[in-house]
Amino acid sequence: MATEAPDQDQNEAAAPPDAEIQSLAISSSSSSSSNPTNQMMMSLEERYQIVRSIGEECIQEDELRNLLEKKPQPICYDGFEPSGRMHIAQGVMKTINVNKLTSAGCRVKIWIADWFAQLNNKMGGDLKKIEVVGRYLIEIWKAVGMDIDGGKVEFLWSSKEINSRAHEYWPLVMDIARRNTVSRIKRCGQIMGRSDEEELTAAQIFYPCMQCADVFFLKADICQLGMDQRKVNVLAREYCDDIKRKNKPIILSHHMLPGLQQGQEKMSKSDPQSSIFMEDDEAEVNLKIKRAYCPPDIVEGNPCLEYVKYLILPWFKKFVIERSAENGGDKSFENFEELVAYYESGKLHPADLKPALAKALNKILEPVREHFKNDKDAKDLLKRVKAYRVTR
């Protein structure tokens, strides 16, 4: 783990309990990139464009460029609650994003938020079941092709890391809680899949304070989570203002992939009809895509086109339609804008788009299916996870 220098401009009177935990300073003396060959061949602008392409929103772009210029190996943080089966938004899209980050020289810390899942009543709050789900998720990322070789990606269990450094973590959580009102914390409820109006347990009030602390505890330079986690990442930047800290975590929020049906803003593992799961068999994927919402000539709110944009094109660099000569013949697209224009013109029908999408998704998912079919431990994990009841 790279060592960060403490911020020399901090106001000591306003300093929280442990200054070392809070250090997000950009160090020019950091070790070489986790992918030194690729990074040496890339210009600063190329690295910036790769990292920036991940985010639907970036707070702030100038800070990101400055970070990449001065720190060869920035630390990116992402986290997840082990709360059920993994869908393609969490499995494929996260793998694409992580691999982009490592290709640009970043190190990625993936926070397996087992205690957070318990606080949020996932798996009925059963920590043993939550651990099983966490292990299953890691197996999927390894099988689908996440770039984990050479220490580029670390999977860190929140319970173990916090217990090992409790004297650092809990004073930081308490300081964040002390500096914020209950009303401000409740506005972060979206990070747990909760609305602002929903009645929260005391544990769920505590949750955002802990997630905010995670950013500093992990010494993250970049918070690379979904748009639904934006509010707590902004809270972390506000906390930097409170403690007079100059170097703030950069927020790089990725797009939320929609569910399969009309009006489903994001995939949900609690709703099987909204999701394609990473170990779904070929026939299941074909059927789900066949039934997916895909209005002719309409791009806006069309989940099938979004899957092509955020999954298929980044993965294969092209999207291939196979059809008879009578229906226009085969057609290949290398960018989304070309596909959009073709679809809006009526030259591509959903009946041709959907089979091509299903075929491409199945090609991505096949190594995962094979892994859970042939690996005894992975097969056992999947069997246990499928037997668990998903809870909110």
XYZ file of C-alpha atoms in Angstrom:
392
model
C 0.000 0.000 0.000
C 1.384 3.423 -0.970
C 2.071 5.763 1.944
C 0.457 9.181 1.760
C 2.048 12.277 3.263
C -0.177 14.234 5.656
C -1.682 17.492 4.481
C 0.617 20.230 5.773
C -2.058 22.896 5.339
C -4.474 21.330 7.811
C -5.678 23.440 10.671
C -4.490 21.459 13.685
C -7.260 22.746 15.928
C -9.837 21.382 13.485
C -8.043 18.105 12.921
C -10.047 14.926 13.499
C -8.798 12.125 15.770
C -6.189 10.602 13.453
C -4.583 12.772 10.817
C -2.921 9.829 9.088
C -6.276 8.231 8.253
C -7.410 11.381 6.508
C -4.425 11.808 4.256
C -5.418 11.993 0.622
C -2.367 13.991 -0.364
C -1.087 13.627 -3.900
C 2.444 12.291 -3.643
C 4.881 12.611 -6.528
C 7.095 9.973 -4.923
C 4.564 7.135 -5.188
C 5.695 3.790 -6.510
C 5.464 2.930 -10.195
C 2.153 1.961 -11.743
C 0.577 -1.434 -11.203
C 0.749 -1.691 -15.000
C 4.044 0.130 -15.669
C 4.472 -0.932 -19.310
C 1.053 0.329 -20.359
C 1.318 3.501 -18.311
C 4.760 4.417 -19.676
C 3.305 4.183 -23.175
C 0.344 6.419 -22.281
C 0.334 10.184 -22.188
C -1.300 12.023 -19.294
C -4.191 12.898 -21.594
C -4.707 9.245 -22.560
C -4.761 8.166 -18.912
C -7.160 10.984 -18.078
C -9.537 10.075 -20.918
C -9.607 6.403 -19.869
C -10.342 7.186 -16.215
C -12.800 9.970 -17.015
C -14.742 7.728 -19.443
C -15.911 5.639 -16.481
C -17.897 8.431 -14.868
C -21.259 9.829 -15.872
C -20.239 12.623 -13.524
C -16.845 13.730 -12.201
C -16.299 16.056 -9.229
C -13.938 17.685 -10.156
C -12.273 17.171 -13.561
C -9.347 19.515 -12.903
C -8.610 17.674 -9.662
C -8.634 14.345 -11.516
C -6.179 15.590 -14.111
C -3.917 16.996 -11.389
C -4.042 13.704 -9.470
C -3.046 11.638 -12.513
C -0.218 14.051 -13.303
C 1.290 13.976 -9.811
C 0.502 10.476 -8.557
C 1.436 7.534 -10.811
C -0.654 5.042 -8.847
C -3.854 6.640 -7.508
C -6.029 4.616 -5.145
C -9.611 4.064 -6.298
C -12.267 2.841 -3.920
C -15.440 0.938 -4.708
C -17.621 -1.027 -2.330
C -20.576 -3.362 -2.326
C -22.974 -5.021 0.077
C -23.012 -8.821 -0.301
C -26.774 -9.005 -0.583
C -27.682 -11.658 -3.143
C -26.918 -12.902 -6.644
C -24.860 -10.703 -8.909
C -26.425 -9.165 -12.016
C -24.616 -7.961 -15.123
C -24.555 -4.325 -13.990
C -22.499 -5.288 -10.954
C -20.565 -8.074 -12.635
C -19.758 -7.031 -16.199
C -19.902 -3.248 -15.872
C -17.780 -3.190 -12.700
C -15.210 -5.447 -14.393
C -15.029 -3.096 -17.389
C -14.540 -0.088 -15.097
C -11.944 -1.744 -12.881
C -9.947 -2.931 -15.894
C -9.971 0.581 -17.331
C -8.648 1.958 -14.047
C -5.842 -0.588 -13.753
C -4.868 -0.018 -17.405
C -4.349 3.662 -16.537
C -2.097 2.757 -13.591
C -4.634 2.953 -10.775
C -4.883 0.594 -7.826
C -8.407 -0.464 -6.902
C -9.616 -1.294 -3.402
C -12.935 -3.143 -3.452
C -14.600 -2.876 -0.050
C -16.616 -5.986 0.769
C -19.083 -4.233 3.042
C -20.238 -7.166 5.163
C -20.940 -5.090 8.275
C -22.817 -2.588 6.128
C -24.985 -5.349 4.686
C -25.788 -6.413 8.240
C -26.645 -2.835 9.232
C -28.936 -2.613 6.190
C -30.662 -5.929 7.055
C -29.401 -7.781 3.979
C -29.600 -11.573 4.231
C -31.749 -10.972 7.312
C -28.703 -9.480 9.025
C -27.032 -12.934 9.143
C -23.278 -12.231 8.925
C -22.408 -15.833 8.020
C -24.734 -15.754 5.022
C -23.386 -12.340 4.054
C -19.845 -13.761 4.053
C -20.907 -16.608 1.758
C -22.428 -14.093 -0.675
C -19.239 -12.004 -0.566
C -17.102 -15.013 -1.463
C -19.481 -15.877 -4.314
C -19.205 -12.350 -5.739
C -15.398 -12.477 -5.724
C -15.528 -15.805 -7.581
C -17.627 -14.181 -10.309
C -15.265 -11.241 -10.830
C -12.303 -13.603 -11.076
C -14.140 -15.807 -13.591
C -15.397 -12.998 -15.826
C -11.934 -11.497 -16.264
C -11.333 -8.727 -13.732
C -7.664 -7.695 -13.879
C -6.613 -8.818 -10.400
C -3.079 -10.032 -11.145
C -0.074 -8.312 -9.623
C -1.885 -6.684 -6.723
C -3.756 -4.216 -8.924
C -7.037 -5.027 -7.172
C -7.515 -5.699 -3.463
C -10.657 -7.243 -1.976
C -10.950 -5.984 1.595
C -13.564 -7.256 4.093
C -14.878 -4.321 6.097
C -15.303 -6.308 9.321
C -11.718 -7.582 9.290
C -10.125 -4.285 8.270
C -12.103 -2.242 10.794
C -11.419 -4.688 13.612
C -7.697 -4.659 12.858
C -7.529 -0.850 12.977
C -10.464 -0.018 15.227
C -8.475 2.659 17.039
C -8.272 4.573 13.731
C -11.695 3.860 12.300
C -14.177 4.555 15.071
C -12.816 7.953 16.177
C -13.109 9.033 12.527
C -16.709 7.789 12.288
C -17.542 9.603 15.534
C -15.996 12.836 14.256
C -18.021 12.685 11.027
C -21.193 12.005 13.036
C -20.421 14.878 15.416
C -20.074 17.351 12.546
C -23.347 16.472 10.781
C -27.032 16.702 11.653
C -29.413 13.758 11.528
C -31.228 15.537 8.694
C -28.025 15.729 6.612
C -27.259 12.055 7.212
C -30.803 10.977 6.299
C -30.385 12.677 2.908
C -27.800 9.980 2.168
C -30.415 7.228 2.513
C -30.286 6.542 -1.242
C -26.906 4.826 -0.781
C -28.733 2.033 1.069
C -31.593 1.864 -1.417
C -33.780 3.904 0.938
C -35.869 6.992 0.174
C -35.621 10.264 2.116
C -39.128 9.676 3.492
C -38.555 6.077 4.563
C -38.316 5.416 8.293
C -34.761 4.321 9.066
C -33.412 2.207 11.884
C -30.713 3.627 14.131
C -28.252 1.316 12.329
C -29.174 2.901 9.007
C -28.514 6.363 10.432
C -25.055 5.165 11.420
C -24.368 3.628 7.990
C -23.620 6.879 6.026
C -21.197 8.063 8.710
C -19.305 4.802 8.343
C -19.317 4.873 4.548
C -18.025 8.427 4.607
C -15.235 7.288 6.950
C -14.348 4.440 4.572
C -13.075 6.930 1.994
C -10.430 8.247 4.405
C -9.764 4.926 6.122
C -8.834 3.380 2.747
C -6.808 6.477 1.745
C -8.857 6.727 -1.446
C -7.965 9.347 -4.033
C -10.994 8.499 -6.178
C -14.457 7.332 -5.088
C -15.539 5.168 -8.023
C -19.104 4.155 -7.223
C -22.494 4.460 -8.899
C -24.574 7.621 -9.216
C -26.759 6.257 -6.400
C -23.792 6.682 -4.011
C -23.162 10.295 -4.976
C -24.626 11.903 -1.848
C -22.324 10.193 0.633
C -19.292 10.915 -1.555
C -20.267 14.587 -1.535
C -20.540 14.273 2.261
C -16.887 13.157 2.293
C -15.863 16.265 0.355
C -17.902 18.458 2.729
C -16.120 16.813 5.649
C -12.825 17.907 4.104
C -14.122 21.478 4.208
C -15.082 21.012 7.870
C -11.580 19.894 8.843
C -9.831 22.390 6.540
C -8.354 19.647 4.376
C -7.195 20.758 0.930
C -6.991 17.491 -0.990
C -10.497 16.110 -1.388
C -11.516 12.704 -2.749
C -12.487 12.911 -6.396
C -15.956 11.569 -7.147
C -16.223 9.482 -10.318
C -19.812 8.229 -10.454
C -20.683 5.625 -13.071
C -23.989 5.260 -14.875
C -26.709 3.085 -13.339
C -27.687 0.337 -15.764
C -31.499 0.075 -16.086
C -33.617 -2.996 -15.489
C -35.067 -5.076 -18.299
C -38.593 -3.691 -18.148
C -39.982 -0.268 -18.977
C -39.359 2.374 -16.310
C -36.912 0.328 -14.218
C -34.166 2.863 -13.538
C -31.702 0.269 -12.265
C -31.290 -3.473 -12.110
C -32.325 -4.978 -8.797
C -31.260 -8.386 -7.525
C -34.457 -8.480 -5.462
C -36.510 -8.388 -8.691
C -35.465 -11.277 -10.985
C -37.597 -9.848 -13.788
C -35.418 -6.729 -13.881
C -32.059 -8.490 -14.011
C -29.808 -10.830 -15.917
C -27.685 -12.701 -13.408
C -24.064 -13.575 -14.041
C -24.656 -17.336 -13.884
C -27.948 -17.393 -15.821
C -27.793 -20.117 -18.458
C -27.921 -19.343 -22.164
C -31.628 -20.073 -22.494
C -32.478 -17.801 -19.528
C -30.497 -14.922 -21.014
C -32.167 -15.403 -24.405
C -35.645 -15.445 -22.844
C -35.029 -12.411 -20.628
C -33.714 -10.349 -23.535
C -36.587 -11.523 -25.739
C -39.055 -10.219 -23.124
C -37.119 -7.001 -22.444
C -38.577 -3.594 -23.217
C -37.250 -2.453 -26.604
C -39.596 -0.107 -28.495
C -38.938 0.189 -32.251
C -37.095 3.359 -33.387
C -36.932 4.727 -29.809
C -33.580 5.146 -28.042
C -34.576 7.039 -24.898
C -35.367 4.664 -22.035
C -34.492 1.612 -24.131
C -32.596 -0.811 -21.846
C -31.420 -3.066 -24.688
C -29.570 -0.195 -26.322
C -28.071 0.805 -22.975
C -26.672 -2.708 -22.526
C -25.000 -2.405 -25.921
C -23.553 1.006 -25.011
C -22.239 0.183 -21.540
C -21.455 -3.541 -21.821
C -21.097 -4.886 -25.355
C -19.221 -2.077 -27.111
C -16.680 -1.581 -24.272
C -16.140 -5.352 -24.058
C -15.877 -6.329 -27.747
C -15.222 -2.887 -29.334
C -17.988 -3.687 -31.800
C -21.588 -4.920 -31.938
C -22.536 -7.341 -34.698
C -26.051 -7.849 -36.047
C -26.615 -11.080 -37.966
C -29.647 -11.192 -40.236
C -30.755 -12.526 -43.589
C -30.100 -10.643 -46.811
C -33.846 -10.063 -47.126
C -33.782 -8.200 -43.803
C -30.786 -6.053 -44.682
C -27.861 -8.431 -44.196
C -25.228 -8.431 -41.474
C -24.247 -5.101 -39.941
C -21.405 -4.178 -37.570
C -21.244 -1.089 -35.322
C -18.076 0.221 -33.691
C -19.597 3.204 -31.904
C -22.894 3.884 -30.187
C -23.740 7.022 -32.173
C -23.809 5.019 -35.407
C -26.055 2.410 -33.803
C -28.433 5.073 -32.478
C -28.797 6.723 -35.895
C -29.415 3.368 -37.562
C -31.968 2.282 -34.963
C -33.862 5.587 -34.965
C -34.115 5.454 -38.741
C -36.035 2.177 -38.514
C -33.348 0.194 -40.363
C -32.789 -2.038 -37.333
C -35.750 -3.849 -35.798
C -35.862 -5.082 -32.159
C -36.318 -8.618 -33.524
C -32.786 -8.357 -34.962
C -31.240 -6.299 -32.158
C -32.308 -8.619 -29.345
C -30.774 -11.899 -30.614
C -27.481 -10.092 -31.283
C -27.497 -8.617 -27.790
C -28.307 -11.981 -26.188
C -25.530 -13.696 -28.172
C -22.947 -11.117 -27.085
C -24.013 -11.276 -23.426
C -23.853 -15.062 -23.455
C -20.323 -14.915 -24.839
C -19.278 -12.693 -21.903
C -21.044 -14.879 -19.342
C -19.902 -18.277 -20.623
C -16.613 -18.361 -18.602
C -18.605 -17.599 -15.444
C -21.052 -20.422 -16.128
C -18.181 -22.813 -16.798
C -16.425 -21.798 -13.582
C -19.504 -22.423 -11.428
C -20.144 -25.678 -13.239
C -16.639 -27.115 -12.937
C -15.219 -25.629 -9.721
C -16.499 -27.549 -6.688
C -16.187 -24.660 -4.207
C -17.765 -22.150 -6.576
C -20.632 -24.544 -7.306
C -21.293 -24.943 -3.574
C -21.264 -21.163 -3.039
C -23.793 -20.619 -5.822
C -26.084 -23.333 -4.484
C -26.090 -21.722 -1.039
C -26.612 -18.191 -2.356
C -29.561 -19.286 -4.513
C -31.161 -20.831 -1.434
C -30.992 -17.591 0.568
C -33.968 -15.279 0.727
C -33.163 -11.737 -0.378
C -34.236 -9.229 2.281
C -34.399 -5.468 2.520
